[in-house]
Every structure is written in structure tokens, then in C-alpha cells.
Coordinates of C-alpha atoms in Angstrom, one line a residue:
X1 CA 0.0 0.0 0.0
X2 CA 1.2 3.4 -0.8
X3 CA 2.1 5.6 2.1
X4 CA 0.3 8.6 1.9
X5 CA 2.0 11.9 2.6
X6 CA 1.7 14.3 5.6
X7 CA -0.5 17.1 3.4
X8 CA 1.0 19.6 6.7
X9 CA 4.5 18.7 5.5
X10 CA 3.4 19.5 1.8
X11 CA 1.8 22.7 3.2
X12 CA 5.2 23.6 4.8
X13 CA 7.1 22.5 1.2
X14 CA 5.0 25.4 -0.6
X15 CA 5.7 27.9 1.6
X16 CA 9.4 27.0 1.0
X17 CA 9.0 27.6 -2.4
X18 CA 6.7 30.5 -2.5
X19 CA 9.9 32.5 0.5
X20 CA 12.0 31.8 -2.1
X21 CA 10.6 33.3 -4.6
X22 CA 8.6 36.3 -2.9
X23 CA 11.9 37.9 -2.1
X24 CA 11.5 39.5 -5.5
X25 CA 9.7 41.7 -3.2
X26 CA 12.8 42.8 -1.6
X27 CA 14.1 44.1 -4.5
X28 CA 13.5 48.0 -4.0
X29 CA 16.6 47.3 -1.2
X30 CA 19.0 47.0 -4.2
X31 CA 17.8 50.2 -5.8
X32 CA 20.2 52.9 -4.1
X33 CA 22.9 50.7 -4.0
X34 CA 22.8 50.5 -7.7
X35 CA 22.4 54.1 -8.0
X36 CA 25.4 54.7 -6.0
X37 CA 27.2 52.4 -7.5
X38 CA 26.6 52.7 -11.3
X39 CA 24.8 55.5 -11.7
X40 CA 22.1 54.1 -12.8
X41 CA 18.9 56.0 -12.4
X42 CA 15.7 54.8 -10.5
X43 CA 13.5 53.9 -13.7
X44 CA 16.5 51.7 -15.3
X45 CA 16.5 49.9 -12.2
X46 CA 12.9 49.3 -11.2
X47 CA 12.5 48.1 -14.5
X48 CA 14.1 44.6 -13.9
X49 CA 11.5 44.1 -11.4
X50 CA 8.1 45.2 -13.8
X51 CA 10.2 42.5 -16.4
X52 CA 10.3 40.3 -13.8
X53 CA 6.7 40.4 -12.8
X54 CA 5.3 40.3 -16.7
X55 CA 7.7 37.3 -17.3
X56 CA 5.5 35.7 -14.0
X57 CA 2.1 35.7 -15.3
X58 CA 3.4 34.8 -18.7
X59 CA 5.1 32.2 -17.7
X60 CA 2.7 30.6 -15.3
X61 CA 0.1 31.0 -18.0
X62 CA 2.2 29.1 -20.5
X63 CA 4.1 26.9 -18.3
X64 CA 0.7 25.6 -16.2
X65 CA 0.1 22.9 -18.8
X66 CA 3.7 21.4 -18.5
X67 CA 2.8 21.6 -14.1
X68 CA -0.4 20.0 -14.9
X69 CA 1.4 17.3 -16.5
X70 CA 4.6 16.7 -15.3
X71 CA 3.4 17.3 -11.6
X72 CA 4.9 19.5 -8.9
X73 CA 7.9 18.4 -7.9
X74 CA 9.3 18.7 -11.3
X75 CA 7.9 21.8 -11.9
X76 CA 9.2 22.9 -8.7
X77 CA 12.7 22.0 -9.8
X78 CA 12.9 23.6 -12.9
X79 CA 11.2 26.8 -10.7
X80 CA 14.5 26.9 -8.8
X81 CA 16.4 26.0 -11.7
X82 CA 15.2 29.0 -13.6
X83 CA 15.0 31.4 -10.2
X84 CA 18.4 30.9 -8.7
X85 CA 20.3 30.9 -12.2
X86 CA 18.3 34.5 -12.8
X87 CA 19.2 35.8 -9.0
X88 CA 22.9 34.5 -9.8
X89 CA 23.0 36.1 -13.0
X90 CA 22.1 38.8 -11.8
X91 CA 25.4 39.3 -9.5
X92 CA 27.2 38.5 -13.6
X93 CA 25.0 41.4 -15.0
X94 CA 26.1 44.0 -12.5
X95 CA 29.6 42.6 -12.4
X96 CA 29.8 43.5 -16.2
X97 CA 28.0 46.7 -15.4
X98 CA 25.4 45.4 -17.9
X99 CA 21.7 46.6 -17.8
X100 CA 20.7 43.9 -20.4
X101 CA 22.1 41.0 -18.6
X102 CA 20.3 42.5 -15.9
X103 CA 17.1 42.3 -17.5
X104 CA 17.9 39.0 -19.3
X105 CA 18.7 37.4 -15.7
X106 CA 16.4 39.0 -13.5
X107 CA 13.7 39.9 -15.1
X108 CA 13.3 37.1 -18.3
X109 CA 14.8 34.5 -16.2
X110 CA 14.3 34.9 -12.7
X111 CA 10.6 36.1 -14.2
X112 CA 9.8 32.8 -15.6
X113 CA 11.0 30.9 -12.4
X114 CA 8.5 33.0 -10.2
X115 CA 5.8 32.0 -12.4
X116 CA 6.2 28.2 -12.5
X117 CA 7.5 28.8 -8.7
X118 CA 4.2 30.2 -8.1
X119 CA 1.7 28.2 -9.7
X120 CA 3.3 24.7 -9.2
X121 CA 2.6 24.6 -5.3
X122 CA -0.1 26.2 -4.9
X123 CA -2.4 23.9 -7.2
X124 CA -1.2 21.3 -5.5
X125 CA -1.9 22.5 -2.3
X126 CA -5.5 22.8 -3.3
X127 CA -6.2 19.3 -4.4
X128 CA -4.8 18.2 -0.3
X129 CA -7.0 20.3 1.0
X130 CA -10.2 19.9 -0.1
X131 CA -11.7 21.1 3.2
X132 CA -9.8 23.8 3.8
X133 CA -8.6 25.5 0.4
X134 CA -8.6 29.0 1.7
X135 CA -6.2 28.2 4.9
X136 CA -4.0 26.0 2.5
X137 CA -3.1 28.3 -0.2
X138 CA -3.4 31.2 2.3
X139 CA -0.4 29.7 4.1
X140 CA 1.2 29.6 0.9
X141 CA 0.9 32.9 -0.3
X142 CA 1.7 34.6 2.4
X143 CA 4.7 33.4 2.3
X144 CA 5.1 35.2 -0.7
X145 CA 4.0 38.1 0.9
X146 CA 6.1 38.1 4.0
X147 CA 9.2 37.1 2.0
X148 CA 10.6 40.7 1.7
X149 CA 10.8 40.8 5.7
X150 CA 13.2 38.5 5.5
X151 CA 15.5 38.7 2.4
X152 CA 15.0 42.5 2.5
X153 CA 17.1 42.9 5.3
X154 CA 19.3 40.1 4.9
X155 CA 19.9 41.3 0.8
X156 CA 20.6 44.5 2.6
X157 CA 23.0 43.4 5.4
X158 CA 25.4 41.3 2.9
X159 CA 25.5 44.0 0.6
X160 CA 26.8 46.2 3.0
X161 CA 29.4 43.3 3.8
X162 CA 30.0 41.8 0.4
X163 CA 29.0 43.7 -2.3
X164 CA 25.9 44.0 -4.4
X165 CA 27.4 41.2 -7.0
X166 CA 28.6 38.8 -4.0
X167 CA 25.3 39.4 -3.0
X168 CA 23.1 38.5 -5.7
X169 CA 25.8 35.2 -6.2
X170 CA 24.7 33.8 -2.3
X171 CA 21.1 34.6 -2.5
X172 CA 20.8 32.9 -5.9
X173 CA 22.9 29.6 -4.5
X174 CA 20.3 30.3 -1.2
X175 CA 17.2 30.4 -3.0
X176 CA 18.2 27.6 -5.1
X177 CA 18.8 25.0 -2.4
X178 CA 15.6 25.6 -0.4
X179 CA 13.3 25.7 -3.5
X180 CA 15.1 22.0 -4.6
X181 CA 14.4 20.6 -1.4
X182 CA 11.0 21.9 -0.8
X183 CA 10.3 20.4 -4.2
X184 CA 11.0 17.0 -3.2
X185 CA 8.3 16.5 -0.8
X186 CA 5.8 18.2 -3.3
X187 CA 3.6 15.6 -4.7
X188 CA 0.1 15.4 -5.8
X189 CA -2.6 13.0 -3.6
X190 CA -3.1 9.4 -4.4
X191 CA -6.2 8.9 -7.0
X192 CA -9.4 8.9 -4.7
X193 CA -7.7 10.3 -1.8
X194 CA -9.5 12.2 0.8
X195 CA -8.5 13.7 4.2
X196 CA -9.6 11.8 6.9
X197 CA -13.3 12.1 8.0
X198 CA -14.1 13.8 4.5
X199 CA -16.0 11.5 2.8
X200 CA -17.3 10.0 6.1
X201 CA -18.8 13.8 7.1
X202 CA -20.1 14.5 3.6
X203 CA -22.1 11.3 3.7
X204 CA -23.8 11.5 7.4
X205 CA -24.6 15.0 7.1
X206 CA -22.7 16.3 10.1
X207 CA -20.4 18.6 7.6
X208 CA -21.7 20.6 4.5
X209 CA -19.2 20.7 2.1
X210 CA -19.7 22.5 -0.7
X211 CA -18.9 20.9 -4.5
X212 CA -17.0 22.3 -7.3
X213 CA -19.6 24.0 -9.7
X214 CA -18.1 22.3 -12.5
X215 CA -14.4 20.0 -13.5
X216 CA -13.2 22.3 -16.6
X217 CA -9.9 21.9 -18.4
X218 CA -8.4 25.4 -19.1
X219 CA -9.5 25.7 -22.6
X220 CA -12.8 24.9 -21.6
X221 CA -12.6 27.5 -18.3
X222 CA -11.2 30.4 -20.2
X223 CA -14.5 30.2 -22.8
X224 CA -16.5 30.7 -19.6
X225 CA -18.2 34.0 -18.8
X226 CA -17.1 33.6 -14.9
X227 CA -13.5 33.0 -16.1
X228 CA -13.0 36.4 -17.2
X229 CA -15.2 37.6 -14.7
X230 CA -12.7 36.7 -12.2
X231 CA -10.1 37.8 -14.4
X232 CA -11.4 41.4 -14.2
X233 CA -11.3 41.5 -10.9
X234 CA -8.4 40.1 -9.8
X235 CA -6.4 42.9 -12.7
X236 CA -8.4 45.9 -11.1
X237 CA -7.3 44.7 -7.3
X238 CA -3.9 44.2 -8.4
X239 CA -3.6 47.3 -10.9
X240 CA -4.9 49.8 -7.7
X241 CA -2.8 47.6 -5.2
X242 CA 0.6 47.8 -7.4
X243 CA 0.0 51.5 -7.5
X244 CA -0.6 52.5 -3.7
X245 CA 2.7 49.9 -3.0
X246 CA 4.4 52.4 -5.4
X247 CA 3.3 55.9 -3.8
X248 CA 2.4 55.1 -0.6
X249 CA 4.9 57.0 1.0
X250 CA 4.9 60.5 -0.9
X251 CA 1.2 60.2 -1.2
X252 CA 1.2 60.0 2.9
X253 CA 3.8 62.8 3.2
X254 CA 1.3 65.1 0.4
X255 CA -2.0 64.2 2.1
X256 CA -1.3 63.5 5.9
X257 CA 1.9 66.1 6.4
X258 CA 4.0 63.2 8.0
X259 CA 7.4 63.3 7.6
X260 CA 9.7 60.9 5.5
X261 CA 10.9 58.7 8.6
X262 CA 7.2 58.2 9.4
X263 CA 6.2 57.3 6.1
X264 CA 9.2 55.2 5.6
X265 CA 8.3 53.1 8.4
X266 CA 4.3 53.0 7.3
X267 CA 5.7 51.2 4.1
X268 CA 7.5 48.6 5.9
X269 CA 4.2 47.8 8.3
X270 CA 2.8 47.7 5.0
X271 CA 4.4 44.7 4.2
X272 CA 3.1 43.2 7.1
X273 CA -0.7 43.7 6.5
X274 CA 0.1 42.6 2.7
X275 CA 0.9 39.4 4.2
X276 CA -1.3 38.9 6.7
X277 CA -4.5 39.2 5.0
X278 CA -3.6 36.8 2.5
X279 CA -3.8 34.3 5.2
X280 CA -6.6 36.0 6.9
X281 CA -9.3 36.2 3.9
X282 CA -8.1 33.2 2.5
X283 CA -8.7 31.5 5.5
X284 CA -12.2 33.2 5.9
X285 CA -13.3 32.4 3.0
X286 CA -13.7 28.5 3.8
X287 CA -16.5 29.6 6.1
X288 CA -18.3 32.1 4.7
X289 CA -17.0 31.6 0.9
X290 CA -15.1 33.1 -1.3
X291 CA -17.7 35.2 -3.4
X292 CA -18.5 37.6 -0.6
X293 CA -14.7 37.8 0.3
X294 CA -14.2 39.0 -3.4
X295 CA -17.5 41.0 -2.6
X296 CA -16.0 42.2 0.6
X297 CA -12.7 43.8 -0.7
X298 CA -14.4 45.8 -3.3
X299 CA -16.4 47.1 -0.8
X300 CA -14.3 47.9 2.0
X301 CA -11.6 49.4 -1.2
X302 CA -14.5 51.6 -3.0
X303 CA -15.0 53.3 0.4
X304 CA -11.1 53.8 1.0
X305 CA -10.5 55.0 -2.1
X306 CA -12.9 57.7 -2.1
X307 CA -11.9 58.6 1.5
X308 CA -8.1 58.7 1.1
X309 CA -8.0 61.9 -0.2
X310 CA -9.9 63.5 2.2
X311 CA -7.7 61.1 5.2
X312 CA -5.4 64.1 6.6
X313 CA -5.3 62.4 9.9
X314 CA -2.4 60.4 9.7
X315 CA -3.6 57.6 11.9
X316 CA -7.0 57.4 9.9
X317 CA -5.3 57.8 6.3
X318 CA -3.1 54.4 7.2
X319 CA -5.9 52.3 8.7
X320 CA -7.4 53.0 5.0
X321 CA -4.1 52.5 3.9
X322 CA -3.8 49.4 5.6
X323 CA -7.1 48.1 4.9
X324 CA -7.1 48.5 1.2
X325 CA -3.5 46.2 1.4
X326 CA -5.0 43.5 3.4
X327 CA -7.9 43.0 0.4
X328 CA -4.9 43.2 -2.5
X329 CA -2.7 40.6 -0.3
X330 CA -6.2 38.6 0.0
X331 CA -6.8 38.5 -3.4
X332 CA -3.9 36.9 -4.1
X333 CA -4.5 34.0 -1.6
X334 CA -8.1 33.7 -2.5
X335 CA -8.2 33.3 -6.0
X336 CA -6.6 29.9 -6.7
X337 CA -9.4 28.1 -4.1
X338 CA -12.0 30.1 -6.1
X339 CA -10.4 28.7 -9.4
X340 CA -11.0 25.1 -7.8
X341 CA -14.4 26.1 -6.4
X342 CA -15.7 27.3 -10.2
X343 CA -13.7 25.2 -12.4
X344 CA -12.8 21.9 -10.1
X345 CA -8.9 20.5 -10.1
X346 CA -8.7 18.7 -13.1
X347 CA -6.8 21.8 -14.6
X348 CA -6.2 24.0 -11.4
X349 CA -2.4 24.9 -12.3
X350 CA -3.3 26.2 -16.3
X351 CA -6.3 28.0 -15.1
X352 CA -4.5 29.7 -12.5
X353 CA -1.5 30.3 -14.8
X354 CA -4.0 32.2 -17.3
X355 CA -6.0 33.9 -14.3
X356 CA -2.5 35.4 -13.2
X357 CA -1.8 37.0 -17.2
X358 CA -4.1 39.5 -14.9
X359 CA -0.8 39.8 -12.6
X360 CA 1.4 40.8 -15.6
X361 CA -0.6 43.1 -17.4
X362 CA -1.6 44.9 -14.1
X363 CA 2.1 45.1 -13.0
X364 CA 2.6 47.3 -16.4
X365 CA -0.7 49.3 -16.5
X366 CA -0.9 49.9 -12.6
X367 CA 2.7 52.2 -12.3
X368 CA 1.8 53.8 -16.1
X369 CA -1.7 54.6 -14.8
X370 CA -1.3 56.4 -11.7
X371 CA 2.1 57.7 -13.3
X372 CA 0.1 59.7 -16.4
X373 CA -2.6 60.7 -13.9
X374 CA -0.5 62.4 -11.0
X375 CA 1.3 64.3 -14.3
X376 CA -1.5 65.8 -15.8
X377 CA -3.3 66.7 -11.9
X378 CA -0.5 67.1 -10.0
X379 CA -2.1 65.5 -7.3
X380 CA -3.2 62.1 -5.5
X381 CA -6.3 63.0 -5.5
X382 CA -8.0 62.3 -9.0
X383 CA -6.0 59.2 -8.9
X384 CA -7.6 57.9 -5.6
X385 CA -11.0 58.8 -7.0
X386 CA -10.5 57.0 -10.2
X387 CA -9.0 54.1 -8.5
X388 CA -12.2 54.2 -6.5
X389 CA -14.7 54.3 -9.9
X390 CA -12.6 51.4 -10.8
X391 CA -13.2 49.3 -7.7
X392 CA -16.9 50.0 -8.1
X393 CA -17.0 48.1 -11.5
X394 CA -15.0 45.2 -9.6
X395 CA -18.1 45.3 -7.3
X396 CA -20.8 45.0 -9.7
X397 CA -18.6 42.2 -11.3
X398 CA -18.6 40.1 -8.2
X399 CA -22.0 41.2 -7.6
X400 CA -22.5 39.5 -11.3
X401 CA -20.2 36.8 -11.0
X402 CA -22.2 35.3 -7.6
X403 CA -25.8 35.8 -10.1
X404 CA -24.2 33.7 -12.6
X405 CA -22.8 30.9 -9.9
X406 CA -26.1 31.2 -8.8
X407 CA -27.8 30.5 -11.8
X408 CA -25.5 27.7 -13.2
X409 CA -26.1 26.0 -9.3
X410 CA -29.8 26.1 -9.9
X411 CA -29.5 24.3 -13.2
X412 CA -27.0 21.7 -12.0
X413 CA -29.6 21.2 -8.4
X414 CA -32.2 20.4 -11.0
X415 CA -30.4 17.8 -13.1
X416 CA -28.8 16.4 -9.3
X417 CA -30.7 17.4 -6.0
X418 CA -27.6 15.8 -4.0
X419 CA -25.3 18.5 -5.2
X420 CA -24.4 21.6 -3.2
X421 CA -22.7 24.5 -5.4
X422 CA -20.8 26.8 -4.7
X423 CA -23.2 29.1 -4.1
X424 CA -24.8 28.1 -1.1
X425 CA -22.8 30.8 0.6
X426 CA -22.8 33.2 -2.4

């Protein structure tokens, strides 16, 4: 008989992974270094990172057939493969002085290892934890989130010792070895497997759990109304999210009056709500599901948008602050159990993979957006009140998204009275 793994352990072996990979995160704390150093200017710099996320929804959309197929402890290895060598090269690129290799390293390679780094866990994940696929992939993705308080200060505290290249040289040979041997414990469950008490719950009644609307492969998701429902908005939280991350701290100083050590460390406490509510909605959304989480965060952001430029209190302006980063982190965590809740697991990994092309287009448009705004008003203001219009169309798409679950649960209740959609909490 096959031993069945600890799905805990594989739990533990994704968050690995994802630590690994979210310091890309950390990488505003080679900026001024860089600057210093080569005298290269803020934009040329930043723009390794914008390369680096595009190449990470690309990649996890093209690369989620070969996780799909190959499973996850490949994938994971050819993650770290792919991660490590573009960190590395990174520490060749600014050896040579070379902006190009930069890019080529960090952002094309090291790009397309945080894609398949990202999706090749975290579907996994989902299929262990049928019961709990919010707290699961919460776990996950939070690591992600929290990476930067980690390799941010170490990143910072050898290139004060060693140098920027030496740097980039140890992290990459760092990142490699704990994404290789997180990947060896990644596996997907035995066929028919089911935690224990599942099936037994299910069938006496004393647990509702709720069934996947529907077991799609990806081409037959993405031709799905409720596919790009969801794509919608998960590229308007992330495009509004990606923004604030970039301004939050001359926005406070413009609005609130606080000073530049004050807004400094508001950006760093940032980091920490970021990561926190992608375990906290992801975990609420088991129990009261994840339609009215998604629901939820467009609510809670519509109203702190439109209030954030009228927030000169300093203590009020970063509780909206705050709570508008706790609904982008959540987003992040949510989405891949609400794949698996609308589309079922056949798929999970290509599905999220083309969910996440939201991801790369919204790490391009999000910057240029709020960039050509504050030019042409001078001020955060419009830009907090379009954000705000923007959030109130994600609304009225997960108000639409819920009527159509709705709808296709009705329809499947009539053809089975046994099944129990995803709706029930919707």
C-alpha cells in the first residue's frame, strides 16, 4: 500500500518555495545601492523588477500545462532551476555593469522561475486540502507576501558586507537550495484520496461541504463568462494595489503632512498587512465563501479609495491604507481556491496560470496609470478617485459573477438534488 503523505509537510514544502521566490519583493533594497554604485537611475532599475513580474504571469500561464502534466515536484525544480540561475545572473550582470544581462537574468529568467515557482505549489496544495482551500493556499501565499521581511534585510546586510554582486551570487545559490528541497516533498494526492473524516462527514450530514460547480480543463474555463469575470477582478485589485505599493509614502507625506521617517516606516508595516490578509481572507473564505470575500474587498476598497483623499489624519489615512493592502494581499490567496471552487482540479495549475496573465498586465498598466494621472493633476487625489470608480466596477462584477454561480447551481440542483454549489454561501 502506498504511504500517503503528511499534506501539513506538503503545506510547509510550498511555503518554501513561494519565501523563495517572494523575495522579489525585496528588491527595491538593491535600488540605491545600484544608483550609488553605477549610476544608474531609479527607472532603469525598477524596470528589472516590472520584467520580472510580466515574465510571471506569462510564464505561469504558459508553463501551467507542463505543471499539470509533469506534476509538482518537477515543476518545482525547474522553478529553482530558472529562479536561482536569474538571482545569480544577476550578480554576472552587475559585475559586467550590464543593464541587459540584468534584464535578461532577473527579469526574463528569474521572471519565468517566479511564475512556474508560483503556480506549481499552490495547485497542488489545493487538491490536499479539499476542506480547507482557503487556509491552505493562504499559508502559501503569504509566504510570498512576507518574503521581503526577510530577504529584505538580509539582501541588505550582505551588501553592506560583500558587495551587491557577492550578493546577488549567495542569495541565488540560497534560494536555489531551499526551492530544490522543498520540491522534493511536493507531490500530488493518491487517486481517490480524501482527508480523513471527509468522505465520512459528507455522507452522514454532520459537515456541509460544498462541491465544485463544475471539472473544466483550461480551454474549456477560459471560454466561460465567470473566467474572465474573475479575471477582471483580480487585474483591477492588483492594478490599484501595485500603484498605492508604489506611492504610498509621498502620497502619505502630500495628504497627511507626515514626515519621511514616518512614512518610511508605514511602508515597511505595510508589508506586514500585505501578508497577513492573504492568510486572513483566504482563511475566511472556507467559512463564509469566497464570493463575498471578493465582494467584501471591493467594498471595503471603493470606500477607502474615495476617502483617502480626504484622510489628513495620519492615523485614519493608514488604517485605509492598511485596509485596502489586506484586500490586495487577500486577493492573491483567494483566487486559486475560487479557481477550484468554479472550475474543479482537473486543470487547477493552467487555469490559475492564465488567471494570473491578470498579474502581468496589471504590473505594467498599474505604475503607467497612476504615473500619467499624478502628471497631468499634479495631485493624488483624481487618482484615488478613479482608483475608486474602478473598484466600483469590480463590485458590480462580483456582484455578477455570484448571479451567474447562482444561476449555473440552480441548473446543475435540477439535473442532481444531491449536489451543493458553490453558491450556497454566495
Amino acid at each position: 500500500m502506498q504511504k500517503v503523505k503528511n499534506r501539513w509537510l506538503i503545506a510547509a514544502s510550498a511555503v518554501g518555495i513561494h519565501i523563495s521566490i517572494g523575495s522579489a519583493y525585496a528588491w527595491s533594497v538593491f535600488t540605491n545601492p545600484m544608483v550609488n554604485q553605477y549610476g544608474w537611475d531609479t527607472t532603469q532599475i525598477s524596470l528589472a523588477f516590472s520584467i520580472a513580474i510580466f515574465f510571471l504571469g506569462t510564464s505561469a500561464a504558459f508553463m501551467g500545462r507542463f505543471v499539470e502534466k509533469q506534476g509538482p515536484r518537477k515543476s518545482a525544480m525547474l522553478a529553482a532551476t530558472f529562479f536561482g540561475v536569474g538571482v545569480a545572473g544577476s550578480g554576472l550582470a552587475t559585475s559586467f555593469e550590464s543593464l541587459a544581462l540584468l534584464y535578461l537574468f532577473y527579469g526574463v529568467i528569474g521572471g519565468t522561475g517566479l511564475g512556474i515557482g508560483y503556480i506549481a505549489p499552490v495547485s497542488t496544495l489545493v487538491k490536499w486540502f479539499p476542506d480547507r482551500r482557503g487556509l491552505a493556499t493562504g499559508l502559501a501565499i503569504m509566504g510570498f507576501g512576507f518574503a521581503a521581511l526577510l530577504s529584505g534585510p538580509a539582501a541588505a546586510g550582505l551588501i553592506e558586507s560583500v558587495g551587491i554582486s557577492s550578493t546577488f551570487y549567495i542569495l541565488g545559490i540560497i534560494y536555489f537550495v531551499v526551492m530544490i528541497l522543498s520540491a522534493q516533498y511536493l507531490a500530488p494526492p493518491p487517486e481517490g484520496w480524501a482527508p480523513k473524516g471527509f468522505i465520512e462527514s459528507q455522507q452522514n450530514g454532520t459537515k456541509k461541504i460544498k462541491a465544485d460547480l463544475s471539472q473544466l480543463t483550461a480551454n474549456e474555463a477560459v471560454k466561460t463568462r465567470r473566467f474572465w469575470m474573475l479575471w477582471v477582478m483580480l487585474f483591477i485589485n492588483i492594478t490599484c494595489g501595485i500603484a498605492i505599493l508604489a506611492v504610498a509614502s509621498p502620497m502619505a507625506q502630500e495628504i497627511t503632512g507626515m514626515t519621511a521617517i514616518a512614512a518610511a516606516a508605514m511602508v515597511g508595516v505595510l508589508g506586514l498587512f500585505n501578508g497577513a490578509g492573504r492568510l486572513g481572507w483566504a482563511s475566511l473564505s472556507d467559512y463564509i465563501g469566497r464570493p463575498n470575500v471578493y465582494t467584501a474587498f471591493f467594498v471595503i476598497q471603493v470606500i477607502a479609495f474615495f476617502a483617502l483623499p480626504y484622510a489628513t489624519n495620519p492615523i485614519l489615512f493608514q488604517i485605509l491604507l492598511f485596509s485596502i493592502l489586506t484586500c490586495y494581499g487577500g486577493g492573491f490567496a483567494s483566487v486559486p481556491a475560487y479557481i477550484g471552487d468554479l472550475f474543479g482540479t482537473k486543470q487547477l495549475g493552467a487555469i490559475h496560470g492564465y488567471i494570473l496573465t491578470a498579474w502581468a498586465l496589471a504590473g505594467v498598466v498599474g505604475p503607467i496609470l497612476l504615473s500619467r494621472i499624478y502628471d497631468l493633476t499634479n495631485s493624488y487625489n483624481m487618482t484615488m478617485t478613479i482608483f475608486g470608480v474602478l473598484f466600483a466596477v469590480a463590485l458590480f462584477v462580483s456582484i455578477w459573477i455570484r448571479a451567474d454561480i447562482r444561476r449555473l447551481q440552480q441548473n446543475q440542483a435540477k439535473r442532481d438534488p444531491q449536489v451543493s454549489g458553490v453558491a450556497s454561501k454566495a
